[in-house]
Amino acid sequence: MHAPADLRDDLRPSATPDRLPIVVPVLAVGTFLMITTEFVVAGILPEVATDLGVTLGRAGLLITVFAVGMIVGSPLMTLLTIRLPKRLALLLALALFATAFATGAFWSVASVVAARAAGPRLGSRAQGVVGAGGSLGTVLGVPLGAFLAQAVGWRGTFWAIAAAAVVLAALVARFVPHATGAAEHTSIRGEFSGLRSARLWWTLLACVTTTGGVVAAYSYIAPLLSDRAGVPAQFVPVVLTVFGVGSFIGTLLGGRFGDARPGLVTIVTPAASVVLLLLIGLVAGQPLVTAVLVGVLGLFGLSANGVLINTAVHAAGSAAPLGAALTVSAFNLGTAIGTSIVGAMLTVTGVAGPALIGAGIVALTLVPVVVIAVGADRRPTAHRAPHSMSVD
């Protein structure tokens, strides 16, 4: 399969053979802000609840509503801005990024811009860098937001994020090319016609299950560490930070290796995550072992996401922007489904249950990624995209 015209002509690759173009780290700063905005509420929830005079549970609905907005808003905003130049679409998303709709739109457009700027040889690496920006948001952005909330109030946190968005907008205007060509003349009908690829839908299914299982388990890691494993409360944030750092490193490595061995990365990653989650659930009574396993899970858990996004972008062909938007929806759909399942069963399974249930959900990922890898191997070499998910 040859790369579609808009992937060839728009934002022609400007990277040297081993170096990504400057636009990729600029977009990573954007995903850092987006994820910080989405999850910073978790770090300042008590302050928000007290100031607004509502319960913690009611304030926590802000996170749920944001996730639902990402599921619906990402493809919707992508369709609404499909004929706009990508730089303008990114700037509009930054102007409105406090809403989940705009956050999803920024991420999906950034994925396409990164893929086109990096070219087929470095596509997965570029997605890994963009995704690592999001990982860094949970490691650095959320704690910084909580610190600011303690110092100047929770509204000060969001004012600081807004100021950072203004700076980022200037960087986007400077480094994202004002692309013209096929992408800006794509019709909505053309976008939907590009969604006929079975490979795209298998990839989206993998996005749902891998994120759903890992995030569902991670959501209850803190009580597992403190209540079951007996890790002292003051050390729980340290373990969570190690997980976040591992996720940051794993996303970068997954993207780097994913360019050469995408099928291998997308199969080994969920397989290792299943084993780690099972071990976490089974040995949760041992604090040191559990803490180490959680840290290692960070390296594997979501490290294939960049490869999956890159696969979806190219599997969608001329519908690359919508394909990228659907991966954002799929990740958030997995989060919503996975956390709902483990939350509903928590009274039955206890705090170790989410890890075991998460292992089962992640195991489902092996079905779509193996199908994709086998399908890539069966395609004639001359018709393979440079990033087909082949194990070889």
Short mmCIF file of C-alpha atoms in Angstrom, two decimals:
data_model
loop_
_atom_site.label_atom_id
_atom_site.label_comp_id
_atom_site.label_asym_id
_atom_site.label_seq_id
_atom_site.Cartn_x
_atom_site.Cartn_y
_atom_site.Cartn_z
CA MET A 1 0.00 0.00 0.00
CA HIS A 2 1.44 3.31 -1.02
CA ALA A 3 1.30 6.29 1.29
CA PRO A 4 -1.72 8.52 0.48
CA ALA A 5 -1.14 11.79 -1.32
CA ASP A 6 -1.73 13.95 1.75
CA LEU A 7 0.90 12.00 3.67
CA ARG A 8 3.40 12.50 0.87
CA ASP A 9 2.74 16.12 0.03
CA ASP A 10 1.75 17.78 3.29
CA LEU A 11 4.48 18.63 5.73
CA ARG A 12 7.22 16.87 3.80
CA PRO A 13 9.68 15.13 6.16
CA SER A 14 12.33 17.56 7.31
CA ALA A 15 14.19 15.23 9.65
CA THR A 16 17.68 14.04 8.95
CA PRO A 17 18.01 10.23 8.80
CA ASP A 18 18.47 9.96 12.59
CA ARG A 19 17.02 13.22 13.91
CA LEU A 20 13.44 14.32 14.39
CA PRO A 21 12.38 17.79 13.21
CA ILE A 22 11.96 20.48 15.86
CA VAL A 23 8.18 20.48 15.40
CA VAL A 24 7.93 17.07 17.11
CA PRO A 25 9.21 18.19 20.56
CA VAL A 26 7.10 21.34 20.20
CA LEU A 27 4.03 19.12 19.81
CA ALA A 28 5.21 17.06 22.79
CA VAL A 29 5.05 20.22 24.91
CA GLY A 30 1.46 20.52 23.75
CA THR A 31 0.51 17.01 24.83
CA PHE A 32 2.25 17.70 28.14
CA LEU A 33 -0.12 20.62 28.70
CA MET A 34 -3.14 18.62 27.51
CA ILE A 35 -2.55 15.71 29.89
CA THR A 36 -1.68 18.05 32.73
CA THR A 37 -5.00 19.83 32.20
CA GLU A 38 -6.91 16.53 32.10
CA PHE A 39 -5.40 14.98 35.23
CA VAL A 40 -4.39 17.95 37.38
CA VAL A 41 -7.87 17.93 38.90
CA ALA A 42 -6.97 14.65 40.61
CA GLY A 43 -4.10 16.41 42.39
CA ILE A 44 -6.17 19.41 43.53
CA LEU A 45 -9.50 17.67 44.10
CA PRO A 46 -9.81 18.55 47.82
CA GLU A 47 -9.17 22.25 47.13
CA VAL A 48 -11.70 22.29 44.26
CA ALA A 49 -14.36 20.47 46.31
CA THR A 50 -13.92 22.75 49.33
CA ASP A 51 -13.96 25.95 47.31
CA LEU A 52 -17.04 24.95 45.32
CA GLY A 53 -18.83 23.50 48.33
CA VAL A 54 -19.36 20.03 46.86
CA THR A 55 -18.34 16.50 47.85
CA LEU A 56 -15.16 14.85 46.61
CA GLY A 57 -17.26 12.45 44.56
CA ARG A 58 -19.09 15.30 42.85
CA ALA A 59 -15.86 17.16 42.15
CA GLY A 60 -14.33 13.97 40.79
CA LEU A 61 -16.97 13.92 38.09
CA LEU A 62 -14.92 16.65 36.40
CA ILE A 63 -12.42 13.94 35.40
CA THR A 64 -15.15 11.62 34.12
CA VAL A 65 -16.86 14.37 32.12
CA PHE A 66 -13.50 15.39 30.64
CA ALA A 67 -12.85 11.79 29.50
CA VAL A 68 -16.29 11.55 27.90
CA GLY A 69 -15.64 14.86 26.17
CA MET A 70 -12.42 13.43 24.76
CA ILE A 71 -14.25 10.35 23.42
CA VAL A 72 -16.85 12.40 21.57
CA GLY A 73 -14.97 15.61 20.96
CA SER A 74 -11.82 14.32 19.33
CA PRO A 75 -13.40 12.94 16.12
CA LEU A 76 -16.07 15.64 16.07
CA MET A 77 -13.61 18.54 16.26
CA THR A 78 -11.37 16.82 13.73
CA LEU A 79 -14.24 16.68 11.24
CA LEU A 80 -15.17 20.31 11.91
CA THR A 81 -11.59 21.47 11.28
CA ILE A 82 -10.71 18.96 8.55
CA ARG A 83 -10.31 21.58 5.82
CA LEU A 84 -8.29 23.99 7.93
CA PRO A 85 -4.49 24.14 7.70
CA LYS A 86 -3.02 21.99 10.45
CA ARG A 87 -1.22 24.93 12.06
CA LEU A 88 -4.47 26.87 12.34
CA ALA A 89 -6.28 23.81 13.73
CA LEU A 90 -3.61 23.44 16.43
CA LEU A 91 -3.80 27.13 17.32
CA LEU A 92 -7.59 26.97 17.60
CA ALA A 93 -7.32 23.92 19.83
CA LEU A 94 -4.84 25.76 22.06
CA ALA A 95 -7.20 28.71 22.29
CA LEU A 96 -9.93 26.41 23.59
CA PHE A 97 -7.90 23.63 25.14
CA ALA A 98 -9.49 23.91 28.60
CA THR A 99 -12.37 21.94 27.07
CA ALA A 100 -12.04 18.23 26.44
CA PHE A 101 -13.25 18.69 22.85
CA ALA A 102 -10.29 20.91 21.99
CA THR A 103 -7.82 18.73 23.90
CA GLY A 104 -8.76 15.71 21.81
CA ALA A 105 -8.55 17.76 18.62
CA PHE A 106 -5.03 19.00 19.48
CA TRP A 107 -3.79 15.48 20.18
CA SER A 108 -5.22 14.01 16.97
CA VAL A 109 -3.92 16.82 14.75
CA ALA A 110 -0.54 16.69 16.50
CA SER A 111 -0.31 12.97 15.74
CA VAL A 112 -0.83 13.57 12.03
CA VAL A 113 1.55 16.53 11.91
CA ALA A 114 4.25 14.53 13.73
CA ALA A 115 3.86 11.56 11.38
CA ARG A 116 4.12 13.73 8.27
CA ALA A 117 7.02 15.81 9.55
CA ALA A 118 9.06 12.79 10.64
CA GLY A 119 8.38 10.68 7.57
CA PRO A 120 7.81 6.92 7.39
CA ARG A 121 11.23 5.93 8.76
CA LEU A 122 10.78 7.85 12.01
CA GLY A 123 7.00 7.86 12.34
CA SER A 124 6.73 5.65 15.42
CA ARG A 125 9.61 7.46 17.10
CA ALA A 126 7.86 10.77 16.52
CA GLN A 127 4.62 9.41 18.01
CA GLY A 128 6.64 8.11 20.95
CA VAL A 129 8.05 11.59 21.64
CA VAL A 130 4.61 13.19 21.35
CA GLY A 131 3.18 10.53 23.66
CA ALA A 132 6.06 10.95 26.09
CA GLY A 133 5.02 14.56 26.50
CA GLY A 134 1.72 13.27 27.82
CA SER A 135 3.48 10.85 30.15
CA LEU A 136 5.59 13.68 31.50
CA GLY A 137 2.37 15.53 32.23
CA THR A 138 1.41 12.91 34.81
CA VAL A 139 4.93 12.78 36.28
CA LEU A 140 5.73 16.49 36.39
CA GLY A 141 2.69 18.51 35.38
CA VAL A 142 0.21 17.13 37.89
CA PRO A 143 2.55 17.46 40.93
CA LEU A 144 3.49 20.99 39.86
CA GLY A 145 -0.18 21.84 39.50
CA ALA A 146 -0.88 20.54 42.99
CA PHE A 147 2.03 22.57 44.37
CA LEU A 148 0.72 25.74 42.74
CA ALA A 149 -2.75 25.05 44.11
CA GLN A 150 -1.31 24.88 47.62
CA ALA A 151 0.61 28.12 47.09
CA VAL A 152 -1.83 30.34 45.18
CA GLY A 153 -5.12 28.44 45.04
CA TRP A 154 -6.48 25.97 42.50
CA ARG A 155 -7.50 28.73 40.08
CA GLY A 156 -3.87 29.82 39.97
CA THR A 157 -2.97 26.40 38.60
CA PHE A 158 -5.23 26.86 35.61
CA TRP A 159 -4.04 30.44 35.05
CA ALA A 160 -0.48 29.10 34.90
CA ILE A 161 -1.51 26.44 32.39
CA ALA A 162 -3.25 29.09 30.30
CA ALA A 163 -0.08 31.22 30.29
CA ALA A 164 1.96 28.22 29.18
CA ALA A 165 -0.54 27.65 26.37
CA VAL A 166 0.09 31.19 25.09
CA VAL A 167 3.82 30.48 24.90
CA LEU A 168 3.15 27.16 23.16
CA ALA A 169 0.88 28.89 20.64
CA ALA A 170 3.82 31.11 19.64
CA LEU A 171 6.01 28.01 19.18
CA VAL A 172 3.35 26.28 17.09
CA ALA A 173 2.97 29.37 14.90
CA ARG A 174 6.74 29.48 14.45
CA PHE A 175 7.59 25.81 13.80
CA VAL A 176 4.48 24.10 12.36
CA PRO A 177 4.46 24.70 8.60
CA HIS A 178 1.42 26.35 7.04
CA ALA A 179 0.72 23.21 5.02
CA THR A 180 -1.30 23.37 1.85
CA GLY A 181 -2.38 20.60 -0.46
CA ALA A 182 -4.60 17.58 -0.38
CA ALA A 183 -5.24 17.54 3.35
CA GLU A 184 -6.92 20.94 3.35
CA HIS A 185 -9.21 19.90 0.45
CA THR A 186 -10.36 16.65 2.04
CA SER A 187 -14.12 16.32 2.31
CA ILE A 188 -15.99 14.82 5.24
CA ARG A 189 -17.28 12.12 2.90
CA GLY A 190 -13.70 11.37 1.95
CA GLU A 191 -12.77 11.06 5.61
CA PHE A 192 -15.46 8.47 6.26
CA SER A 193 -14.56 6.53 3.13
CA GLY A 194 -11.06 6.15 4.52
CA LEU A 195 -12.38 4.31 7.55
CA ARG A 196 -13.03 1.09 5.66
CA SER A 197 -9.65 -0.35 6.62
CA ALA A 198 -10.00 -3.42 8.81
CA ARG A 199 -6.43 -2.82 9.97
CA LEU A 200 -7.51 0.53 11.40
CA TRP A 201 -10.34 -1.01 13.44
CA TRP A 202 -8.13 -3.80 14.77
CA THR A 203 -5.69 -1.09 15.85
CA LEU A 204 -8.43 0.89 17.59
CA LEU A 205 -9.52 -2.26 19.43
CA ALA A 206 -5.94 -2.69 20.64
CA CYS A 207 -5.98 0.94 21.85
CA VAL A 208 -9.14 0.27 23.88
CA THR A 209 -7.96 -2.92 25.57
CA THR A 210 -4.35 -2.04 26.33
CA THR A 211 -5.21 1.34 27.86
CA GLY A 212 -8.35 0.06 29.54
CA GLY A 213 -6.53 -2.69 31.39
CA VAL A 214 -3.45 -0.73 32.44
CA VAL A 215 -5.28 2.43 33.52
CA ALA A 216 -7.96 0.42 35.35
CA ALA A 217 -5.26 -1.26 37.41
CA TYR A 218 -3.24 1.93 37.89
CA SER A 219 -6.29 3.80 39.18
CA TYR A 220 -6.25 1.60 42.28
CA ILE A 221 -2.49 1.19 42.69
CA ALA A 222 -2.31 3.69 45.58
CA PRO A 223 -4.77 1.81 47.86
CA LEU A 224 -3.18 -1.50 46.85
CA LEU A 225 0.23 -0.22 47.89
CA SER A 226 -0.92 1.28 51.20
CA ASP A 227 -3.75 -1.05 52.30
CA ARG A 228 -2.61 -4.42 50.94
CA ALA A 229 1.15 -4.21 50.44
CA GLY A 230 1.73 -2.11 53.54
CA VAL A 231 3.87 0.51 51.83
CA PRO A 232 4.14 3.56 54.16
CA ALA A 233 1.93 6.42 52.99
CA GLN A 234 4.88 8.77 52.48
CA PHE A 235 6.46 6.35 49.99
CA VAL A 236 3.37 5.78 47.84
CA PRO A 237 3.97 8.98 45.79
CA VAL A 238 7.53 7.83 45.23
CA VAL A 239 6.34 4.53 43.73
CA LEU A 240 3.80 6.36 41.57
CA THR A 241 6.54 8.71 40.37
CA VAL A 242 8.71 5.74 39.46
CA PHE A 243 5.79 4.37 37.46
CA GLY A 244 5.43 7.71 35.68
CA VAL A 245 9.15 7.95 34.90
CA GLY A 246 9.05 4.38 33.62
CA SER A 247 6.08 5.26 31.41
CA PHE A 248 7.96 8.25 30.02
CA ILE A 249 11.03 6.16 29.20
CA GLY A 250 8.97 3.25 27.91
CA THR A 251 7.02 5.47 25.53
CA LEU A 252 10.24 6.87 24.07
CA LEU A 253 11.78 3.40 23.70
CA GLY A 254 8.58 1.93 22.28
CA GLY A 255 8.51 4.59 19.60
CA ARG A 256 12.18 4.15 18.78
CA PHE A 257 11.99 0.36 18.42
CA GLY A 258 8.55 0.55 16.85
CA ASP A 259 9.87 2.03 13.62
CA ALA A 260 11.92 -1.09 12.93
CA ARG A 261 9.79 -3.77 14.67
CA PRO A 262 6.25 -2.44 15.17
CA GLY A 263 4.63 -5.87 15.34
CA LEU A 264 7.14 -7.12 17.86
CA VAL A 265 6.67 -4.05 20.08
CA THR A 266 2.88 -4.25 20.01
CA ILE A 267 2.89 -7.96 20.89
CA VAL A 268 5.64 -8.04 23.54
CA THR A 269 4.33 -4.96 25.37
CA PRO A 270 0.85 -6.29 26.27
CA ALA A 271 2.25 -9.77 26.93
CA ALA A 272 4.73 -8.37 29.45
CA SER A 273 2.03 -6.16 30.97
CA VAL A 274 -0.25 -9.15 31.52
CA VAL A 275 2.49 -10.99 33.39
CA LEU A 276 3.35 -7.96 35.51
CA LEU A 277 -0.29 -7.23 36.40
CA LEU A 278 -0.87 -10.85 37.39
CA LEU A 279 2.21 -10.77 39.62
CA ILE A 280 1.12 -7.47 41.18
CA GLY A 281 -2.27 -8.95 42.04
CA LEU A 282 -0.83 -12.20 43.37
CA VAL A 283 2.08 -10.89 45.48
CA ALA A 284 0.43 -7.67 46.66
CA GLY A 285 1.22 -8.53 50.28
CA GLN A 286 4.95 -8.02 49.73
CA PRO A 287 5.71 -4.28 49.71
CA LEU A 288 9.15 -4.22 48.08
CA VAL A 289 8.30 -6.73 45.37
CA THR A 290 5.02 -4.97 44.61
CA ALA A 291 6.70 -1.57 44.39
CA VAL A 292 9.33 -2.91 41.97
CA LEU A 293 6.68 -4.58 39.81
CA VAL A 294 4.68 -1.35 39.62
CA GLY A 295 7.79 0.51 38.48
CA VAL A 296 8.52 -2.08 35.78
CA LEU A 297 4.88 -1.95 34.67
CA GLY A 298 5.43 1.71 33.86
CA LEU A 299 8.09 0.70 31.31
CA PHE A 300 5.73 -1.65 29.44
CA GLY A 301 2.12 -0.71 30.18
CA LEU A 302 1.46 2.07 27.66
CA SER A 303 4.75 2.08 25.76
CA ALA A 304 3.22 0.75 22.52
CA ASN A 305 0.66 3.55 22.27
CA GLY A 306 2.84 5.62 19.94
CA VAL A 307 3.22 2.65 17.59
CA LEU A 308 -0.54 2.06 17.65
CA ILE A 309 -1.22 5.72 16.81
CA ASN A 310 1.29 5.62 13.96
CA THR A 311 -0.30 2.43 12.65
CA ALA A 312 -3.78 3.95 12.79
CA VAL A 313 -2.67 7.15 11.01
CA HIS A 314 -1.34 5.18 8.06
CA ALA A 315 -4.01 2.48 8.05
CA ALA A 316 -6.62 5.23 7.68
CA GLY A 317 -4.96 6.43 4.47
CA SER A 318 -6.61 9.64 3.28
CA ALA A 319 -8.59 9.73 6.56
CA ALA A 320 -5.41 10.03 8.64
CA PRO A 321 -6.67 12.96 10.78
CA LEU A 322 -9.86 11.12 11.67
CA GLY A 323 -7.93 7.91 12.26
CA ALA A 324 -5.69 9.72 14.74
CA ALA A 325 -8.76 11.28 16.39
CA LEU A 326 -10.33 7.86 16.80
CA THR A 327 -7.25 6.58 18.64
CA VAL A 328 -7.73 9.38 21.18
CA SER A 329 -11.35 8.31 21.55
CA ALA A 330 -10.31 4.66 21.83
CA PHE A 331 -7.79 5.34 24.59
CA ASN A 332 -10.37 7.27 26.59
CA LEU A 333 -13.09 4.71 25.90
CA GLY A 334 -10.79 2.01 27.25
CA THR A 335 -10.16 4.11 30.35
CA ALA A 336 -13.88 4.65 30.92
CA ILE A 337 -14.77 0.97 30.43
CA GLY A 338 -11.85 -0.43 32.42
CA THR A 339 -12.27 1.83 35.43
CA SER A 340 -16.04 1.22 35.45
CA ILE A 341 -15.55 -2.55 35.53
CA VAL A 342 -12.99 -2.63 38.31
CA GLY A 343 -14.87 0.01 40.29
CA ALA A 344 -18.08 -1.99 40.16
CA MET A 345 -16.31 -5.17 41.31
CA LEU A 346 -14.06 -3.59 43.93
CA THR A 347 -16.19 -4.65 46.91
CA VAL A 348 -15.96 -8.24 45.72
CA THR A 349 -12.34 -8.42 44.57
CA GLY A 350 -10.67 -6.09 47.05
CA VAL A 351 -7.84 -3.72 46.14
CA ALA A 352 -5.83 -6.49 44.46
CA GLY A 353 -8.69 -7.20 42.07
CA PRO A 354 -8.10 -4.31 39.66
CA ALA A 355 -4.63 -5.62 38.79
CA LEU A 356 -6.00 -9.09 38.03
CA ILE A 357 -8.96 -7.76 36.06
CA GLY A 358 -6.63 -5.36 34.26
CA ALA A 359 -4.45 -8.31 33.25
CA GLY A 360 -7.47 -9.97 31.67
CA ILE A 361 -8.38 -6.83 29.74
CA VAL A 362 -4.84 -6.27 28.49
CA ALA A 363 -4.63 -9.93 27.42
CA LEU A 364 -7.39 -9.21 24.90
CA THR A 365 -4.94 -6.86 23.15
CA LEU A 366 -3.00 -9.86 21.86
CA VAL A 367 -5.85 -10.77 19.51
CA PRO A 368 -5.87 -7.59 17.39
CA VAL A 369 -2.11 -7.03 17.38
CA VAL A 370 -1.42 -10.60 16.25
CA VAL A 371 -4.06 -10.27 13.52
CA ILE A 372 -2.42 -7.05 12.32
CA ALA A 373 1.08 -8.52 12.40
CA VAL A 374 0.04 -11.67 10.54
CA GLY A 375 -1.84 -9.60 7.98
CA ALA A 376 1.24 -7.45 7.41
CA ASP A 377 3.41 -10.52 6.89
CA ARG A 378 1.02 -11.91 4.28
CA ARG A 379 0.97 -8.74 2.21
CA PRO A 380 3.35 -8.58 -0.79
CA THR A 381 6.51 -6.72 0.11
CA ALA A 382 6.05 -4.23 -2.70
CA HIS A 383 2.69 -3.17 -1.32
CA ARG A 384 3.62 -2.81 2.32
CA ALA A 385 3.74 0.56 3.95
CA PRO A 386 7.13 1.29 5.51
CA HIS A 387 5.61 0.91 8.98
CA SER A 388 3.49 -2.20 8.48
CA MET A 389 3.22 -4.07 11.76
CA SER A 390 5.41 -7.00 10.90
CA VAL A 391 7.28 -9.00 13.51
CA ASP A 392 10.13 -9.60 11.08
#
